[in-house]
Amino acid sequence: METAIRVLDIILKVFLVMSFYKFVYMIIGFCRKAKTFSVTEKKHRYAIVICARNEEKVIGNLLDSIAGQDYPKDKLHVFVIADNCTDETAAIARAKGATVYERHDLSKARKGYALEFGFKRIKEDYGIENFEGYLFFDADNLLRPDYVTEMNKAFDTGELDVIMGYRNTKNFDTNCISAAYGIHFYRSSLTYHRARQHLYTATHIAGTGHLVKAEILKDGWRWNSLTEDIQLALDLVAHGKKIGYCEAAEFFDEQPVGFGTVIRQRMRWIKGRLYTFFAYAHHEIAAMFKKNTQKWACFDMLFYVFPYGLVTTVISLAVTALSIALAVQAGTVMDSYGPLATLKSMGMDLLSFWLMTVFTGTVVVIRERKHIHCTTKKLVLYVLLFPWFDFIEIPLAIFSLFMHVTWKKIKHVDTTRIEQLVPVKTDVPQTVIMKDKAS
């Protein structure tokens, strides 16, 4: 048993060393400013793809923020995939000038399948390569007026196959739940996207607000897991594609405000990441040993989806169980693992976790303060409460191993408009872009 404990302890230390680079990422993200891209006169032609299921309350505001872009209107085309809608989503989108494709198939009620359907229609009606790139959004998003212009600068370099924008939160100050999501995504921007940008390595794709080169989609959409964004990222990186970051391209997202929604969404995230890890780990490992590949990016993406918290928790529990067994043999179990000693140890572990997470959250909000729409008083409270968001990761990961997880729609009700968040020209007509063919 002593040998087993030593081996497991060594494994834990190896994982700790392997994850140290994330701390380096955080330092880089905090100390360095966002990289910018040069102004270009070239205006590329983009399609905007929006998946929506019963989003009549919010989709109009997104389409208005697209119409308000300071980008040539004849270079943008909006597609809305109305997925199993039973409300006025499709009608609102059509009224605002979008090309709408309606899909009715509850047996495949998932964003990846909706995108698969939508790209089949786009290929039939327009041809995938009729557009140079595709911008992806969810119906609850809002775009800063210069979003496409900033993305176009990054795209025009020709160096990037996928580009992530800066994800902000439009309902940050609603409660501690929406704020926790907001801090989580700010942390992701600081400790992952920005750091990777400065190190010239690929970053990950996070749900929405990204631009994909048309050539990647020439055969349609084929990423249909519970977390199609992570699946797409690992697939592309393993095949040598570059995923970049454009921090100046800011968009806003609505975050959950109810704990039940948190549980459902986080379970889907965890289950989807587990699937992606087991499905793509061998591809990333193989790519590390090939010529002309992004070796560090492959390792980084692999470790990004690796179930680190789950694995280290299981190993730590195994070490504890073996240690108790040894203590029983030696007759010292009550001294080492009695009720008081156990409670004290658990308390110290929780305190350390809370302090570290609050420290990280504080660093993040200080660095990203200009983006956060919230009073300082409430922000301090939300940072102090933030550790709950990370704490539930482990129990949910354990439950997800034994549960069947399906995609479920998150209800969006926040009707905030883009002009309530950032300065917007008021003389821009609120109608969406172009529509060459009947939907």
Short mmCIF file of C-alpha atoms in Angstrom, two decimals:
data_model
loop_
_atom_site.label_atom_id
_atom_site.label_comp_id
_atom_site.label_asym_id
_atom_site.label_seq_id
_atom_site.Cartn_x
_atom_site.Cartn_y
_atom_site.Cartn_z
CA MET A 1 0.00 0.00 0.00
CA GLU A 2 2.86 2.36 0.74
CA THR A 3 4.17 1.84 -2.80
CA ALA A 4 0.75 2.54 -4.26
CA ILE A 5 0.49 5.75 -2.24
CA ARG A 6 3.90 6.91 -3.46
CA VAL A 7 3.00 6.16 -7.08
CA LEU A 8 -0.31 8.01 -6.85
CA ASP A 9 1.39 10.93 -5.12
CA ILE A 10 3.95 11.12 -7.93
CA ILE A 11 1.14 11.11 -10.50
CA LEU A 12 -0.53 14.03 -8.70
CA LYS A 13 2.74 15.97 -8.71
CA VAL A 14 3.22 15.27 -12.43
CA PHE A 15 -0.26 16.62 -13.18
CA LEU A 16 0.52 19.69 -11.08
CA VAL A 17 3.72 20.34 -13.03
CA MET A 18 1.93 19.78 -16.34
CA SER A 19 -0.71 22.36 -15.44
CA PHE A 20 1.77 25.00 -14.23
CA TYR A 21 1.79 26.60 -17.68
CA LYS A 22 -1.74 27.83 -16.99
CA PHE A 23 -0.33 30.02 -14.22
CA VAL A 24 2.18 31.39 -16.72
CA TYR A 25 -0.72 32.06 -19.09
CA MET A 26 -2.47 34.09 -16.37
CA ILE A 27 0.63 36.22 -15.78
CA ILE A 28 0.96 36.92 -19.51
CA GLY A 29 -2.74 37.73 -19.82
CA PHE A 30 -2.63 40.13 -16.87
CA CYS A 31 0.60 41.90 -17.82
CA ARG A 32 0.22 42.19 -21.58
CA LYS A 33 -2.27 44.28 -23.52
CA ALA A 34 -4.47 42.76 -26.17
CA LYS A 35 -2.84 42.50 -29.58
CA THR A 36 -4.44 44.53 -32.33
CA PHE A 37 -4.64 44.04 -36.09
CA SER A 38 -3.80 46.57 -38.78
CA VAL A 39 -6.50 48.52 -40.61
CA THR A 40 -7.30 47.09 -44.04
CA GLU A 41 -9.18 48.48 -47.02
CA LYS A 42 -10.21 44.99 -48.09
CA LYS A 43 -13.78 44.17 -47.12
CA HIS A 44 -14.38 40.43 -47.21
CA ARG A 45 -17.79 38.87 -47.77
CA TYR A 46 -19.26 37.09 -44.75
CA ALA A 47 -22.32 35.06 -43.90
CA ILE A 48 -23.74 35.33 -40.40
CA VAL A 49 -25.30 32.11 -39.09
CA ILE A 50 -27.67 32.14 -36.12
CA CYS A 51 -29.24 29.05 -34.56
CA ALA A 52 -32.47 29.85 -32.72
CA ARG A 53 -35.12 27.85 -30.94
CA ASN A 54 -38.08 29.82 -29.62
CA GLU A 55 -36.07 33.05 -29.27
CA GLU A 56 -38.74 35.61 -30.18
CA LYS A 57 -37.88 37.76 -27.16
CA VAL A 58 -34.23 38.32 -28.07
CA ILE A 59 -33.52 37.59 -31.72
CA GLY A 60 -34.79 40.96 -32.93
CA ASN A 61 -32.24 42.78 -30.80
CA LEU A 62 -29.41 40.66 -32.20
CA LEU A 63 -30.51 41.31 -35.77
CA ASP A 64 -30.73 45.04 -35.06
CA SER A 65 -27.17 45.01 -33.68
CA ILE A 66 -26.05 43.26 -36.88
CA ALA A 67 -27.84 45.88 -38.97
CA GLY A 68 -26.02 48.54 -36.97
CA GLN A 69 -22.56 47.29 -37.94
CA ASP A 70 -20.21 49.87 -39.46
CA TYR A 71 -19.41 47.40 -42.23
CA PRO A 72 -20.65 47.47 -45.85
CA LYS A 73 -24.13 45.97 -45.88
CA ASP A 74 -23.60 44.30 -49.26
CA LYS A 75 -20.76 42.25 -47.75
CA LEU A 76 -22.94 40.59 -45.11
CA HIS A 77 -25.74 38.05 -45.38
CA VAL A 78 -27.71 36.79 -42.38
CA PHE A 79 -29.00 33.22 -42.10
CA VAL A 80 -31.29 32.19 -39.24
CA ILE A 81 -31.84 28.49 -38.61
CA ALA A 82 -35.18 28.33 -36.81
CA ASP A 83 -34.78 24.99 -35.06
CA ASN A 84 -38.03 23.35 -33.93
CA CYS A 85 -39.57 26.75 -33.20
CA THR A 86 -43.17 27.05 -32.03
CA ASP A 87 -43.17 30.83 -31.56
CA GLU A 88 -42.59 33.88 -33.79
CA THR A 89 -38.81 33.53 -34.12
CA ALA A 90 -38.90 32.76 -37.85
CA ALA A 91 -41.41 35.51 -38.61
CA ILE A 92 -39.40 38.15 -36.73
CA ALA A 93 -36.20 37.11 -38.51
CA ARG A 94 -37.88 37.29 -41.93
CA ALA A 95 -39.40 40.67 -41.14
CA LYS A 96 -35.91 41.98 -40.41
CA GLY A 97 -34.55 40.68 -43.71
CA ALA A 98 -32.78 37.47 -42.74
CA THR A 99 -32.83 34.30 -44.83
CA VAL A 100 -34.66 31.80 -42.63
CA TYR A 101 -34.42 28.03 -42.79
CA GLU A 102 -36.98 26.24 -40.63
CA ARG A 103 -36.16 22.79 -39.28
CA HIS A 104 -38.51 20.39 -37.49
CA ASP A 105 -36.82 17.29 -36.11
CA LEU A 106 -37.10 16.77 -32.36
CA SER A 107 -35.17 13.48 -32.59
CA LYS A 108 -32.03 15.55 -33.22
CA ALA A 109 -32.65 18.60 -31.07
CA ARG A 110 -29.11 19.90 -30.78
CA LYS A 111 -27.19 22.89 -32.13
CA GLY A 112 -24.77 20.75 -34.12
CA TYR A 113 -27.60 19.06 -36.01
CA ALA A 114 -29.27 22.41 -36.67
CA LEU A 115 -26.01 23.70 -38.17
CA GLU A 116 -25.69 20.55 -40.26
CA PHE A 117 -29.18 21.17 -41.66
CA GLY A 118 -28.51 24.87 -42.21
CA PHE A 119 -25.28 24.37 -44.13
CA LYS A 120 -26.93 21.83 -46.41
CA ARG A 121 -29.46 24.50 -47.33
CA ILE A 122 -26.82 27.21 -47.72
CA LYS A 123 -24.79 24.91 -49.98
CA GLU A 124 -27.85 24.18 -52.13
CA ASP A 125 -29.08 27.78 -52.38
CA TYR A 126 -25.88 29.82 -52.44
CA GLY A 127 -22.80 27.59 -52.38
CA ILE A 128 -20.59 27.50 -49.30
CA GLU A 129 -17.73 29.35 -50.99
CA ASN A 130 -20.00 32.19 -52.12
CA PHE A 131 -18.89 33.66 -48.79
CA GLU A 132 -15.30 33.94 -47.58
CA GLY A 133 -16.09 33.30 -43.95
CA TYR A 134 -18.95 32.42 -41.59
CA LEU A 135 -19.70 34.24 -38.34
CA PHE A 136 -21.59 32.21 -35.72
CA PHE A 137 -23.90 33.63 -33.07
CA ASP A 138 -26.62 32.53 -30.68
CA ALA A 139 -29.93 34.39 -30.72
CA ASP A 140 -29.30 36.06 -27.35
CA ASN A 141 -26.04 37.71 -28.50
CA LEU A 142 -25.50 41.39 -29.22
CA LEU A 143 -22.66 42.82 -31.34
CA ARG A 144 -20.66 45.95 -30.73
CA PRO A 145 -21.05 48.18 -33.85
CA ASP A 146 -17.44 47.60 -34.96
CA TYR A 147 -17.47 43.85 -34.33
CA VAL A 148 -17.34 42.75 -37.97
CA THR A 149 -14.85 45.49 -38.87
CA GLU A 150 -12.45 44.27 -36.18
CA MET A 151 -12.92 40.64 -37.19
CA ASN A 152 -12.26 41.59 -40.78
CA LYS A 153 -8.87 43.05 -39.79
CA ALA A 154 -7.83 39.74 -38.26
CA PHE A 155 -9.27 37.71 -41.13
CA ASP A 156 -7.48 39.81 -43.73
CA THR A 157 -4.06 38.75 -42.39
CA GLY A 158 -4.71 35.35 -44.01
CA GLU A 159 -2.93 33.68 -41.10
CA LEU A 160 -5.97 32.47 -39.17
CA ASP A 161 -8.50 29.76 -40.01
CA VAL A 162 -10.83 30.51 -37.09
CA ILE A 163 -11.03 33.71 -35.04
CA MET A 164 -12.62 34.08 -31.60
CA GLY A 165 -14.13 37.39 -30.55
CA TYR A 166 -14.23 38.88 -27.03
CA ARG A 167 -17.15 37.45 -25.05
CA ASN A 168 -18.76 39.93 -22.69
CA THR A 169 -21.87 39.48 -20.52
CA LYS A 170 -24.95 41.64 -21.02
CA ASN A 171 -26.68 40.65 -17.74
CA PHE A 172 -23.64 40.46 -15.46
CA ASP A 173 -25.21 42.29 -12.51
CA THR A 174 -28.48 40.31 -12.40
CA ASN A 175 -27.32 38.01 -9.59
CA CYS A 176 -24.35 35.96 -8.37
CA ILE A 177 -25.06 33.27 -10.98
CA SER A 178 -24.88 35.47 -14.08
CA ALA A 179 -21.89 37.26 -12.53
CA ALA A 180 -20.07 33.96 -11.94
CA TYR A 181 -20.49 33.06 -15.60
CA GLY A 182 -19.24 36.50 -16.55
CA ILE A 183 -16.10 36.18 -14.39
CA HIS A 184 -15.55 32.70 -15.81
CA PHE A 185 -15.53 34.03 -19.39
CA TYR A 186 -13.39 37.05 -18.47
CA ARG A 187 -10.95 34.61 -16.89
CA SER A 188 -10.96 32.54 -20.06
CA SER A 189 -10.16 35.64 -22.09
CA LEU A 190 -7.30 36.66 -19.82
CA THR A 191 -5.75 33.29 -19.00
CA TYR A 192 -6.29 31.51 -22.31
CA HIS A 193 -7.15 33.59 -25.37
CA ARG A 194 -4.93 36.62 -24.73
CA ALA A 195 -1.96 34.59 -23.51
CA ARG A 196 -2.12 32.21 -26.45
CA GLN A 197 -2.36 35.15 -28.83
CA HIS A 198 0.90 36.59 -27.47
CA LEU A 199 2.57 33.17 -27.69
CA TYR A 200 1.38 32.70 -31.30
CA THR A 201 -0.37 29.45 -30.50
CA ALA A 202 -3.92 28.31 -31.18
CA THR A 203 -6.72 29.03 -28.74
CA HIS A 204 -10.02 27.19 -28.15
CA ILE A 205 -13.50 27.98 -29.48
CA ALA A 206 -16.09 28.98 -26.91
CA GLY A 207 -19.65 28.46 -28.07
CA THR A 208 -20.39 31.54 -30.13
CA GLY A 209 -18.95 34.75 -31.53
CA HIS A 210 -16.36 33.20 -33.84
CA LEU A 211 -15.46 33.43 -37.52
CA VAL A 212 -14.62 30.34 -39.60
CA LYS A 213 -13.01 30.31 -43.04
CA ALA A 214 -15.37 29.03 -45.74
CA GLU A 215 -12.93 26.37 -46.94
CA ILE A 216 -13.21 24.58 -43.60
CA LEU A 217 -16.96 24.26 -44.16
CA LYS A 218 -16.89 23.35 -47.86
CA ASP A 219 -18.21 19.87 -47.05
CA GLY A 220 -20.81 21.18 -44.63
CA TRP A 221 -21.06 21.02 -40.85
CA ARG A 222 -19.99 17.72 -39.24
CA TRP A 223 -19.40 18.48 -35.53
CA ASN A 224 -22.49 17.31 -33.64
CA SER A 225 -21.46 16.48 -30.06
CA LEU A 226 -22.92 18.08 -26.92
CA THR A 227 -20.08 20.61 -27.11
CA GLU A 228 -19.64 21.10 -30.83
CA ASP A 229 -17.39 24.13 -30.25
CA ILE A 230 -14.73 22.14 -28.37
CA GLN A 231 -15.06 19.28 -30.84
CA LEU A 232 -14.44 21.67 -33.73
CA ALA A 233 -11.40 23.20 -31.99
CA LEU A 234 -9.68 19.89 -31.31
CA ASP A 235 -10.40 18.58 -34.77
CA LEU A 236 -8.96 21.68 -36.45
CA VAL A 237 -5.86 21.94 -34.26
CA ALA A 238 -5.05 18.26 -34.82
CA HIS A 239 -5.15 18.99 -38.56
CA GLY A 240 -2.83 21.97 -38.32
CA LYS A 241 -5.41 24.76 -38.47
CA LYS A 242 -4.80 28.00 -36.57
CA ILE A 243 -7.42 29.36 -34.17
CA GLY A 244 -6.74 33.00 -33.34
CA TYR A 245 -8.20 35.70 -31.13
CA CYS A 246 -9.43 39.22 -31.85
CA GLU A 247 -10.10 40.94 -28.54
CA ALA A 248 -11.30 44.16 -30.15
CA ALA A 249 -14.26 42.27 -31.66
CA GLU A 250 -16.60 42.45 -28.67
CA PHE A 251 -19.97 40.75 -28.42
CA PHE A 252 -22.36 40.22 -25.52
CA ASP A 253 -23.99 37.04 -24.27
CA GLU A 254 -26.87 36.39 -21.87
CA GLN A 255 -25.92 34.17 -18.95
CA PRO A 256 -28.17 31.89 -16.85
CA VAL A 257 -29.71 33.31 -13.69
CA GLY A 258 -31.20 30.14 -12.16
CA PHE A 259 -29.32 27.37 -10.38
CA GLY A 260 -31.27 24.60 -12.14
CA THR A 261 -30.16 25.98 -15.49
CA VAL A 262 -26.55 26.04 -14.24
CA ILE A 263 -26.70 22.37 -13.34
CA ARG A 264 -28.13 21.34 -16.72
CA GLN A 265 -25.72 23.45 -18.74
CA ARG A 266 -22.61 22.53 -16.75
CA MET A 267 -23.49 18.82 -16.94
CA ARG A 268 -23.72 19.16 -20.71
CA TRP A 269 -20.38 20.97 -20.84
CA ILE A 270 -18.68 18.31 -18.73
CA LYS A 271 -20.19 15.36 -20.58
CA GLY A 272 -19.39 16.94 -23.93
CA ARG A 273 -15.78 17.64 -22.94
CA LEU A 274 -15.35 14.06 -21.71
CA TYR A 275 -16.62 12.75 -25.03
CA THR A 276 -14.36 15.11 -26.95
CA PHE A 277 -11.33 14.12 -24.87
CA PHE A 278 -11.78 10.41 -25.47
CA ALA A 279 -12.70 10.92 -29.14
CA TYR A 280 -9.83 13.24 -30.03
CA ALA A 281 -7.02 12.58 -27.52
CA HIS A 282 -5.26 10.16 -29.86
CA HIS A 283 -5.48 12.66 -32.72
CA GLU A 284 -3.81 15.38 -30.63
CA ILE A 285 -1.11 13.01 -29.39
CA ALA A 286 -0.39 11.76 -32.90
CA ALA A 287 -0.17 15.32 -34.22
CA MET A 288 2.47 16.15 -31.59
CA PHE A 289 4.86 13.76 -33.33
CA LYS A 290 4.21 14.83 -36.91
CA LYS A 291 6.19 17.36 -38.88
CA ASN A 292 4.78 20.82 -39.58
CA THR A 293 2.16 20.65 -36.84
CA GLN A 294 1.39 22.93 -33.89
CA LYS A 295 2.88 20.62 -31.28
CA TRP A 296 2.38 22.91 -28.31
CA ALA A 297 -1.16 23.77 -29.42
CA CYS A 298 -2.00 20.06 -29.63
CA PHE A 299 -0.74 19.49 -26.09
CA ASP A 300 -2.51 22.61 -24.86
CA MET A 301 -5.85 21.62 -26.41
CA LEU A 302 -5.47 18.08 -25.09
CA PHE A 303 -4.83 19.28 -21.56
CA TYR A 304 -7.58 21.89 -21.89
CA VAL A 305 -10.22 19.15 -22.26
CA PHE A 306 -8.46 16.62 -20.00
CA PRO A 307 -10.73 15.98 -16.95
CA TYR A 308 -8.04 17.27 -14.60
CA GLY A 309 -10.27 17.99 -11.62
CA LEU A 310 -12.08 14.66 -11.83
CA VAL A 311 -8.89 12.59 -12.21
CA THR A 312 -6.96 14.37 -9.44
CA THR A 313 -9.95 14.11 -7.09
CA VAL A 314 -10.27 10.36 -7.68
CA ILE A 315 -6.53 9.90 -7.11
CA SER A 316 -6.63 12.03 -3.94
CA LEU A 317 -9.53 9.95 -2.59
CA ALA A 318 -7.60 6.78 -3.38
CA VAL A 319 -4.55 8.12 -1.52
CA THR A 320 -6.72 9.01 1.46
CA ALA A 321 -8.38 5.56 1.51
CA LEU A 322 -5.02 3.78 1.35
CA SER A 323 -3.59 6.03 4.06
CA ILE A 324 -6.52 5.23 6.34
CA ALA A 325 -5.98 1.52 5.70
CA LEU A 326 -2.33 1.88 6.68
CA ALA A 327 -3.32 3.84 9.79
CA VAL A 328 -5.74 1.06 10.77
CA GLN A 329 -2.94 -1.50 10.47
CA ALA A 330 -0.66 0.65 12.61
CA GLY A 331 -3.40 1.37 15.15
CA THR A 332 -3.16 5.16 14.70
CA VAL A 333 -6.29 5.76 12.65
CA MET A 334 -8.04 7.85 15.33
CA ASP A 335 -5.01 10.06 15.73
CA SER A 336 -4.53 10.68 12.03
CA TYR A 337 -8.08 10.35 10.66
CA GLY A 338 -10.40 10.94 13.57
CA PRO A 339 -13.52 13.13 13.15
CA LEU A 340 -11.81 16.33 14.32
CA ALA A 341 -8.69 15.74 12.24
CA THR A 342 -10.79 14.97 9.19
CA LEU A 343 -12.96 18.06 9.59
CA LYS A 344 -9.90 20.23 10.11
CA SER A 345 -8.26 18.86 6.97
CA MET A 346 -11.43 19.37 4.90
CA GLY A 347 -11.83 22.88 6.27
CA MET A 348 -8.27 23.83 5.36
CA ASP A 349 -8.70 22.41 1.85
CA LEU A 350 -11.91 24.38 1.30
CA LEU A 351 -10.36 27.55 2.68
CA SER A 352 -7.34 27.18 0.39
CA PHE A 353 -9.64 26.58 -2.59
CA TRP A 354 -11.78 29.60 -1.74
CA LEU A 355 -8.78 31.91 -1.25
CA MET A 356 -7.10 30.83 -4.49
CA THR A 357 -10.31 31.21 -6.52
CA VAL A 358 -11.10 34.60 -5.02
CA PHE A 359 -7.53 35.71 -5.75
CA THR A 360 -7.87 34.61 -9.37
CA GLY A 361 -11.28 36.26 -9.69
CA THR A 362 -9.91 39.49 -8.23
CA VAL A 363 -7.02 39.55 -10.70
CA VAL A 364 -9.44 38.95 -13.55
CA VAL A 365 -11.96 41.66 -12.67
CA ILE A 366 -9.22 44.23 -12.02
CA ARG A 367 -7.80 43.58 -15.48
CA GLU A 368 -11.19 43.45 -17.23
CA ARG A 369 -13.00 46.13 -15.19
CA LYS A 370 -13.63 48.40 -18.18
CA HIS A 371 -15.75 45.67 -19.79
CA ILE A 372 -17.88 44.88 -16.71
CA HIS A 373 -21.26 46.57 -16.39
CA CYS A 374 -21.72 46.46 -12.62
CA THR A 375 -21.24 48.66 -9.56
CA THR A 376 -18.03 48.15 -7.59
CA LYS A 377 -19.94 47.20 -4.44
CA LYS A 378 -21.80 44.38 -6.17
CA LEU A 379 -18.67 43.32 -8.03
CA VAL A 380 -16.78 42.79 -4.75
CA LEU A 381 -19.62 40.60 -3.47
CA TYR A 382 -19.73 38.58 -6.68
CA VAL A 383 -15.98 37.94 -6.57
CA LEU A 384 -16.21 36.71 -2.97
CA LEU A 385 -19.01 34.31 -4.00
CA PHE A 386 -17.37 33.23 -7.26
CA PRO A 387 -15.70 30.03 -5.89
CA TRP A 388 -19.04 28.18 -5.91
CA PHE A 389 -18.89 28.18 -9.70
CA ASP A 390 -15.66 26.18 -9.74
CA PHE A 391 -16.51 24.09 -6.68
CA ILE A 392 -19.51 22.36 -8.27
CA GLU A 393 -17.34 21.17 -11.17
CA ILE A 394 -16.11 18.05 -9.35
CA PRO A 395 -19.44 16.65 -8.06
CA LEU A 396 -21.05 17.36 -11.43
CA ALA A 397 -18.19 15.59 -13.20
CA ILE A 398 -18.69 12.53 -11.00
CA PHE A 399 -22.46 12.51 -11.57
CA SER A 400 -21.99 12.93 -15.32
CA LEU A 401 -20.12 9.62 -15.48
CA PHE A 402 -23.29 7.77 -14.55
CA MET A 403 -25.97 9.94 -16.13
CA HIS A 404 -27.34 10.31 -19.63
CA VAL A 405 -27.05 13.97 -20.57
CA THR A 406 -29.03 15.56 -23.39
CA TRP A 407 -29.12 19.04 -24.89
CA LYS A 408 -31.82 21.24 -23.40
CA LYS A 409 -32.71 24.75 -24.45
CA ILE A 410 -31.78 27.60 -22.12
CA LYS A 411 -34.53 30.17 -21.91
CA HIS A 412 -33.41 33.68 -22.86
CA VAL A 413 -35.45 36.61 -21.59
CA ASP A 414 -33.01 39.53 -21.25
CA THR A 415 -34.18 42.20 -23.71
CA THR A 416 -31.20 44.53 -23.30
CA ARG A 417 -30.33 46.32 -26.55
CA ILE A 418 -26.80 47.05 -27.74
CA GLU A 419 -27.26 50.82 -27.31
CA GLN A 420 -27.76 50.23 -23.59
CA LEU A 421 -24.28 48.73 -23.37
CA VAL A 422 -22.08 50.68 -25.79
CA PRO A 423 -22.33 53.93 -27.81
CA VAL A 424 -24.28 53.37 -31.02
CA LYS A 425 -25.02 55.70 -33.93
CA THR A 426 -28.73 56.38 -33.92
CA ASP A 427 -29.02 57.12 -37.65
CA VAL A 428 -28.38 53.51 -38.73
CA PRO A 429 -31.57 51.92 -40.16
CA GLN A 430 -32.56 48.90 -38.07
CA THR A 431 -33.04 46.33 -40.80
CA VAL A 432 -30.95 43.35 -41.64
CA ILE A 433 -28.51 43.26 -44.48
CA MET A 434 -29.48 41.44 -47.67
CA LYS A 435 -31.67 38.68 -48.96
CA ASP A 436 -31.11 37.49 -52.52
CA LYS A 437 -33.34 34.43 -52.49
CA ALA A 438 -36.63 33.46 -50.99
CA SER A 439 -36.29 31.49 -47.78
#
